[in-house]
Amino acid sequence: MFKVLLISVMVLAARDHGSHEHGAGRVSIGFDGRKGRIEMEIPAETLFGFEHEAKSKKDKQKKEEALKNLEEKITEMIVFDPALKCEVRKDIFEVSQSKNHADVEADFTVSCDKAVAESTVSFHFEKVFSRFKKVQVDFITDGVQKSLQVLKNGDSLELK
Amino acid sequence: MSSSNILVEMRDVQYTYGANQKPTVHIPEFSIVRGEELFLYGPSGTGKTTLLEMLAGVLKPQQGTLKILGCEFSQMSAAARDAFRAEHMGYVFQNFNLIPYLTAQENIELPLHLSAGRRARLGSVDSEMVIRALCGTLGIGDILGKKVGELSVGQQQRVAVARALLGKPDLLLADEPTSALDTDHREKFLKLLFELSDLYGTTVVFVSHDRSIEKLFTRSISLESINKVV
Amino acid sequence: MVFLKLAIKSLKNRVFTTGLTVLSIALSVTLLLSVERAKRAAEEGFTQTISKTDLIVGARSGPLQLILYTVFNMGNATHNVSYESYEDIKKNPAIEWTIPYSLGDGHRGFRVVGTNEDFFKYYHYRGSQKIALAEGDVFKGLWDVVVGADVARKLNYKLGERIIVTHGVTKGEGVQNHDDKPFVVSGIMKPTGTPLDRGVYMSLQGMEALHIDWQSGAAPTPENAVPREQLNKDTLKVHTITAFFVGSKTRIDTLRLQREINNYKEEPLLAIIPGVTLSELWNGLSYVEGVLRMISWMVVVVGFMAMLIALTTTLNERRREMAILRSVGATSSQLVGLLVFESALLTLLGVISGAVLSLVLVAALKPWLETEFGLYLTGSGFTAREWVYMLVTLVGGTLIGLVPAMRAQRLALKDGLSVRL
């Protein structure tokens, strides 16, 4: 009985992986003490509202604005404990365009005054890009490996 | 009869059940003298039980005054009347007097556990000894450790009397306790009861419809003569 | 305390209904606590079985499948990882250490793991605990094996014991034994309280040697068999492993490394961060746990109903008893107290027996949970949450007792001293 249960749980837990799903995103955050890195993988639709190649002036403008928004408002989406005084900087933004789909890969570097261990991080993706529905967040730092599915503004992860 | 000799004094006492038009009991005037053995008789429906329950303080007169030992019952709270009953009265039922899952002795001790006043009446004497002596007199000394179910009806009634008289209460109320006994046992039972009540100075109020035993009492009154309703 | 005595004697007098009531409450409490306990065991088991490993890499399959067969000894890998890929990835400068893991064979119900000495150096569990040997030494020679603490205890193995490995079976008795190639116990591990205790560990070459003369999964015919004596650890070439553990230099490297391995061109691989996968599994489990907990509370309510029915049905028979207590001076609120006290006593008995039963159950199921699921229950006693559950049940049961008690009070006031039954 328990095995059946476990298998159904596995199916439940595994169904969200790897697919390109609109409104969903994947964020990985790695930290070594005070220095960290954020890697985001987001379907372009969630950010721009479309996934075809931006050819028209209007689309290009939308795309530019969204990426600018992403860069400027990252600290509103991923909120570290203010006491840590973390600074987030854009590293690489990359839009990979296939025929009908586009994904945005956005990497940031983070540096804080104090180590993040034992603190709490909260997430507000929907506040900035309303098309976000769920974001899979993986967080690793020394001794902590955690994951969280962010479904609403304010979901948080305790780093201990 | 000096007034200090009066144990119970009733004036214009009335009790009506629920929404009945007519009261069940209406006693213009009645008193019970300290130390007497009173026989109250009358057929059922004459308010015997209602009167007993008022005397016991379970029912509160809706009108008039009812004084026992100088305490005005109609002005006391239910809890105060319960405490008064525990301290000053013993009660013997018609049958089913005892709590089935306790032994005879545990049944007898019940009032002592419920009332500090009753306990105080025993004085400094060990309650165990008092119970032994009392039960010896009643002829039930050897069955104290037994469960109620193992006792005969007669034995059960005597255990009930022991419980009612423990701590020398002022008043013993009895609701036809002899109806389950045969004539022979009835007389023996009453003689024993009076022997003890005389010894303790306990007043006995005994209600029954069976007048064959009235000659054993010091006073016999028909309920119909004091209850105006009937 | 006359009411304590009265309540106990009265309950004893009705021992059958009392017993049933206590039983129904006890069972519901047991269920409630067991769900809680299973959750705790799973949580502890999951978080304490492996630590300090940044990535687990295996052939591409489900992430949970990968962690279950590597760490929890559940299920099997469908594909292997070629040794070349392993060697290639190992060269990545972001990697600090690796532990190769080769699975698939068993020994009398325990699984056999082919690995190397790095297993003893880098495998951590429960924070920073490392594997230590109680006796002997790590496997040096080709035919040496180190056995886990449970294996040594259950099979009563001493150093120098010769053992036979079973092909293709990780559980139970196998059909095909590698009986031409016995191994020798060179070391015995200290207990870890993890599924590691249920493994037999040998070198990768030893694992390879077992299968050197096997062809496409079939045992060799006598003329094809390579004799044990001709094999040598230094010349044996390892072809495949099942998975490997990775410790990266920094956590930031881990993310990059994970992506690189997942996009590895030579063969389809899957790299998972164990804690992340476990916490995903954990989220799934807590959903199931929520449902189970709701069911257990419902069972508790049913238990209360049984008590309510038992107390209410006996009430009529007890009206006489109430009148007697009234006659000797009990107030009607004391009668309420007596009945509430009875239900509190029933619930208390139920909670205590439920708690004891749950402990017995855990003790009884412990070996099964360990062998079947690799879940090692650590820590006994009750958690704060479990105490709260017991308290809530106790308070709930006592409050339920108010229902028949209020009814009894109403009856007592109505009956006075004259119950005619």
Short mmCIF file of N, CA and C in Angstrom, two decimals, chain A residues 1-3 5-6 8-14 17 26 28-32 35-39 41 105 107 110 136-149, chain C residues 38 42 46 52-55 63-65 68 74 171 249-256 258-259 273-277 279-281 283-285 287-288 292 368-369 372-373 375:
data_model
loop_
_atom_site.label_atom_id
_atom_site.label_comp_id
_atom_site.label_asym_id
_atom_site.label_seq_id
_atom_site.Cartn_x
_atom_site.Cartn_y
_atom_site.Cartn_z
N MET A 1 0.84 -1.20 0.00
CA MET A 1 0.00 0.00 0.00
C MET A 1 0.87 1.24 0.00
N PHE A 2 1.87 1.25 0.89
CA PHE A 2 2.75 2.40 1.01
C PHE A 2 3.49 2.64 -0.30
N LYS A 3 3.86 1.54 -0.96
CA LYS A 3 4.60 1.68 -2.21
C LYS A 3 3.73 2.34 -3.28
N LEU A 5 1.35 4.34 -2.74
CA LEU A 5 1.27 5.72 -2.31
C LEU A 5 2.50 6.50 -2.76
N LEU A 6 3.64 5.89 -2.53
CA LEU A 6 4.90 6.54 -2.85
C LEU A 6 5.00 6.79 -4.34
N SER A 8 2.50 7.13 -6.41
CA SER A 8 1.59 8.21 -6.82
C SER A 8 2.16 9.57 -6.43
N VAL A 9 2.84 9.61 -5.30
CA VAL A 9 3.48 10.86 -4.90
C VAL A 9 4.57 11.23 -5.89
N MET A 10 5.31 10.20 -6.32
CA MET A 10 6.38 10.44 -7.28
C MET A 10 5.81 11.01 -8.57
N VAL A 11 4.68 10.45 -8.99
CA VAL A 11 4.05 10.94 -10.22
C VAL A 11 3.61 12.40 -10.02
N LEU A 12 3.00 12.64 -8.86
CA LEU A 12 2.55 14.00 -8.52
C LEU A 12 3.71 14.99 -8.55
N ALA A 13 4.80 14.56 -7.94
CA ALA A 13 5.92 15.46 -7.79
C ALA A 13 6.68 15.63 -9.09
N ALA A 14 6.62 14.62 -9.93
CA ALA A 14 7.47 14.63 -11.11
C ALA A 14 6.80 15.27 -12.32
N HIS A 17 8.09 18.61 -14.46
CA HIS A 17 9.48 18.82 -14.85
C HIS A 17 9.71 18.95 -16.34
N ARG A 26 11.51 28.55 -13.94
CA ARG A 26 12.39 27.79 -13.09
C ARG A 26 13.51 28.70 -12.62
N SER A 28 16.96 28.88 -10.18
CA SER A 28 17.93 28.20 -9.33
C SER A 28 18.81 29.25 -8.68
N ILE A 29 18.99 29.11 -7.39
CA ILE A 29 19.82 30.07 -6.67
C ILE A 29 20.90 29.30 -5.93
N GLY A 30 22.13 29.67 -6.14
CA GLY A 30 23.23 29.02 -5.44
C GLY A 30 24.01 30.05 -4.65
N PHE A 31 24.41 29.71 -3.46
CA PHE A 31 25.13 30.66 -2.61
C PHE A 31 26.34 30.00 -1.98
N ASP A 32 27.45 30.73 -1.95
CA ASP A 32 28.58 30.32 -1.12
C ASP A 32 28.79 31.43 -0.13
N LYS A 35 28.29 35.28 -1.34
CA LYS A 35 28.19 35.46 -2.80
C LYS A 35 27.28 34.39 -3.40
N GLY A 36 26.43 34.85 -4.31
CA GLY A 36 25.52 33.89 -4.89
C GLY A 36 25.20 34.19 -6.34
N ARG A 37 24.38 33.31 -6.90
CA ARG A 37 24.03 33.43 -8.30
C ARG A 37 22.57 33.00 -8.48
N ILE A 38 21.88 33.78 -9.30
CA ILE A 38 20.49 33.44 -9.61
C ILE A 38 20.41 33.08 -11.08
N GLU A 39 19.83 31.93 -11.38
CA GLU A 39 19.62 31.56 -12.78
C GLU A 39 18.14 31.35 -13.02
N GLU A 41 14.97 30.61 -15.76
CA GLU A 41 14.58 30.08 -17.06
C GLU A 41 13.08 30.30 -17.18
N GLU A 105 16.64 33.17 -20.68
CA GLU A 105 17.55 32.69 -19.65
C GLU A 105 18.20 33.94 -19.07
N ASP A 107 20.59 35.42 -15.96
CA ASP A 107 21.46 35.12 -14.83
C ASP A 107 21.85 36.40 -14.10
N VAL A 110 24.79 37.84 -7.09
CA VAL A 110 24.32 38.44 -5.84
C VAL A 110 25.51 38.57 -4.90
N GLN A 136 9.21 27.21 -10.06
CA GLN A 136 9.94 26.22 -9.28
C GLN A 136 11.26 26.84 -8.85
N VAL A 137 11.43 26.99 -7.55
CA VAL A 137 12.66 27.61 -7.05
C VAL A 137 13.51 26.54 -6.36
N ASP A 138 14.75 26.41 -6.84
CA ASP A 138 15.71 25.53 -6.16
C ASP A 138 16.73 26.41 -5.49
N PHE A 139 17.06 26.10 -4.27
CA PHE A 139 18.02 26.94 -3.56
C PHE A 139 19.08 26.04 -2.92
N ILE A 140 20.34 26.32 -3.22
CA ILE A 140 21.38 25.58 -2.51
C ILE A 140 22.42 26.51 -1.93
N THR A 141 22.79 26.22 -0.71
CA THR A 141 23.91 26.90 -0.10
C THR A 141 24.54 25.87 0.82
N ASP A 142 25.59 26.24 1.55
CA ASP A 142 26.28 25.23 2.35
C ASP A 142 25.33 24.56 3.34
N GLY A 143 25.19 23.27 3.19
CA GLY A 143 24.36 22.51 4.13
C GLY A 143 22.86 22.62 3.89
N VAL A 144 22.42 23.45 2.94
CA VAL A 144 20.99 23.58 2.68
C VAL A 144 20.70 23.33 1.20
N GLN A 145 19.80 22.40 0.95
CA GLN A 145 19.34 22.18 -0.42
C GLN A 145 17.82 22.12 -0.34
N LYS A 146 17.17 23.10 -0.94
CA LYS A 146 15.71 23.13 -0.80
C LYS A 146 15.05 23.49 -2.10
N SER A 147 13.79 23.09 -2.21
CA SER A 147 13.04 23.54 -3.37
C SER A 147 11.66 23.99 -2.92
N LEU A 148 11.09 24.87 -3.71
CA LEU A 148 9.80 25.45 -3.35
C LEU A 148 9.05 25.75 -4.63
N GLN A 149 7.76 25.47 -4.65
CA GLN A 149 6.95 25.88 -5.78
C GLN A 149 6.23 27.16 -5.39
N ALA C 38 4.83 8.70 11.04
CA ALA C 38 5.29 8.27 9.72
C ALA C 38 5.84 9.49 8.98
N ALA C 42 9.66 9.89 7.86
CA ALA C 42 9.99 10.16 6.47
C ALA C 42 10.85 11.42 6.39
N PHE C 46 14.54 11.24 5.15
CA PHE C 46 14.91 11.91 3.92
C PHE C 46 16.01 12.92 4.13
N LYS C 52 25.95 16.78 2.21
CA LYS C 52 27.18 17.28 1.59
C LYS C 52 27.38 16.84 0.15
N THR C 53 26.42 16.09 -0.39
CA THR C 53 26.54 15.74 -1.80
C THR C 53 25.77 16.78 -2.61
N ASP C 54 26.46 17.40 -3.58
CA ASP C 54 25.80 18.46 -4.34
C ASP C 54 24.95 17.89 -5.47
N LEU C 55 25.48 16.85 -6.12
CA LEU C 55 24.75 16.29 -7.24
C LEU C 55 24.80 14.77 -7.21
N PRO C 63 13.95 12.06 -11.60
CA PRO C 63 14.83 12.46 -10.51
C PRO C 63 14.58 11.66 -9.23
N LEU C 64 13.30 11.35 -8.97
CA LEU C 64 13.00 10.60 -7.75
C LEU C 64 13.48 9.17 -7.85
N GLN C 65 13.31 8.62 -9.04
CA GLN C 65 13.78 7.25 -9.27
C GLN C 65 15.28 7.17 -8.99
N LEU C 68 15.99 7.43 -5.29
CA LEU C 68 15.49 6.26 -4.56
C LEU C 68 16.42 5.06 -4.74
N MET C 74 15.78 1.59 -3.10
CA MET C 74 14.46 1.21 -3.61
C MET C 74 14.47 1.26 -5.13
N LYS C 171 17.25 -7.89 -3.79
CA LYS C 171 16.47 -8.30 -2.62
C LYS C 171 16.16 -9.79 -2.70
N LYS C 249 33.12 22.34 -6.03
CA LYS C 249 33.97 23.24 -5.22
C LYS C 249 33.14 24.31 -4.55
N THR C 250 32.20 24.90 -5.29
CA THR C 250 31.33 25.90 -4.68
C THR C 250 29.89 25.61 -5.08
N ARG C 251 28.94 26.19 -4.35
CA ARG C 251 27.52 25.94 -4.63
C ARG C 251 27.12 26.63 -5.93
N ILE C 252 27.80 27.73 -6.23
CA ILE C 252 27.50 28.41 -7.49
C ILE C 252 27.91 27.51 -8.66
N ASP C 253 29.05 26.83 -8.48
CA ASP C 253 29.49 25.87 -9.49
C ASP C 253 28.46 24.77 -9.69
N THR C 254 27.81 24.38 -8.59
CA THR C 254 26.87 23.27 -8.65
C THR C 254 25.80 23.51 -9.72
N LEU C 255 25.28 24.74 -9.73
CA LEU C 255 24.21 25.05 -10.67
C LEU C 255 24.68 24.89 -12.12
N ARG C 256 25.90 25.41 -12.36
CA ARG C 256 26.43 25.34 -13.72
C ARG C 256 26.69 23.88 -14.09
N GLN C 258 25.34 21.23 -12.90
CA GLN C 258 24.10 20.49 -13.11
C GLN C 258 23.60 20.68 -14.54
N ARG C 259 23.67 21.94 -14.98
CA ARG C 259 23.20 22.22 -16.33
C ARG C 259 24.09 21.54 -17.37
N ILE C 273 20.10 17.67 -7.62
CA ILE C 273 20.56 18.12 -6.31
C ILE C 273 19.72 17.35 -5.30
N PRO C 274 20.31 16.44 -4.52
CA PRO C 274 19.47 15.52 -3.72
C PRO C 274 18.47 16.22 -2.81
N GLY C 275 18.94 17.27 -2.10
CA GLY C 275 18.04 17.96 -1.17
C GLY C 275 16.85 18.58 -1.87
N VAL C 276 17.10 19.09 -3.08
CA VAL C 276 16.02 19.72 -3.84
C VAL C 276 14.99 18.67 -4.26
N THR C 277 15.49 17.54 -4.75
CA THR C 277 14.58 16.47 -5.16
C THR C 277 13.79 15.93 -3.96
N SER C 279 13.07 17.57 -1.26
CA SER C 279 12.06 18.49 -0.77
C SER C 279 10.87 18.55 -1.73
N GLU C 280 11.10 18.23 -3.02
CA GLU C 280 9.96 18.11 -3.94
C GLU C 280 9.11 16.89 -3.55
N LEU C 281 9.80 15.79 -3.30
CA LEU C 281 9.10 14.58 -2.87
C LEU C 281 8.36 14.87 -1.58
N ASN C 283 7.18 17.73 -0.56
CA ASN C 283 5.96 18.51 -0.79
C ASN C 283 4.82 17.61 -1.23
N GLY C 284 5.15 16.63 -2.08
CA GLY C 284 4.13 15.67 -2.51
C GLY C 284 3.61 14.88 -1.33
N LEU C 285 4.53 14.46 -0.48
CA LEU C 285 4.14 13.64 0.68
C LEU C 285 3.28 14.43 1.66
N TYR C 287 1.18 16.58 1.09
CA TYR C 287 -0.20 16.62 0.59
C TYR C 287 -0.96 15.36 1.04
N VAL C 288 -0.31 14.21 0.82
CA VAL C 288 -0.89 12.93 1.25
C VAL C 288 -1.07 12.93 2.77
N LEU C 292 -4.34 12.25 5.05
CA LEU C 292 -4.35 11.22 6.10
C LEU C 292 -4.69 11.82 7.46
N TRP C 368 10.56 -3.58 9.40
CA TRP C 368 9.96 -3.62 8.07
C TRP C 368 10.21 -2.31 7.32
N LEU C 369 10.05 -1.19 8.02
CA LEU C 369 10.29 0.11 7.40
C LEU C 369 11.75 0.24 6.97
N GLU C 372 12.28 -2.36 3.91
CA GLU C 372 11.51 -2.06 2.72
C GLU C 372 11.76 -0.67 2.16
N PHE C 373 11.90 0.31 3.04
CA PHE C 373 11.93 1.68 2.56
C PHE C 373 13.20 2.44 2.93
N LEU C 375 13.83 3.60 5.64
CA LEU C 375 13.48 4.67 6.58
C LEU C 375 13.91 4.23 7.98
#
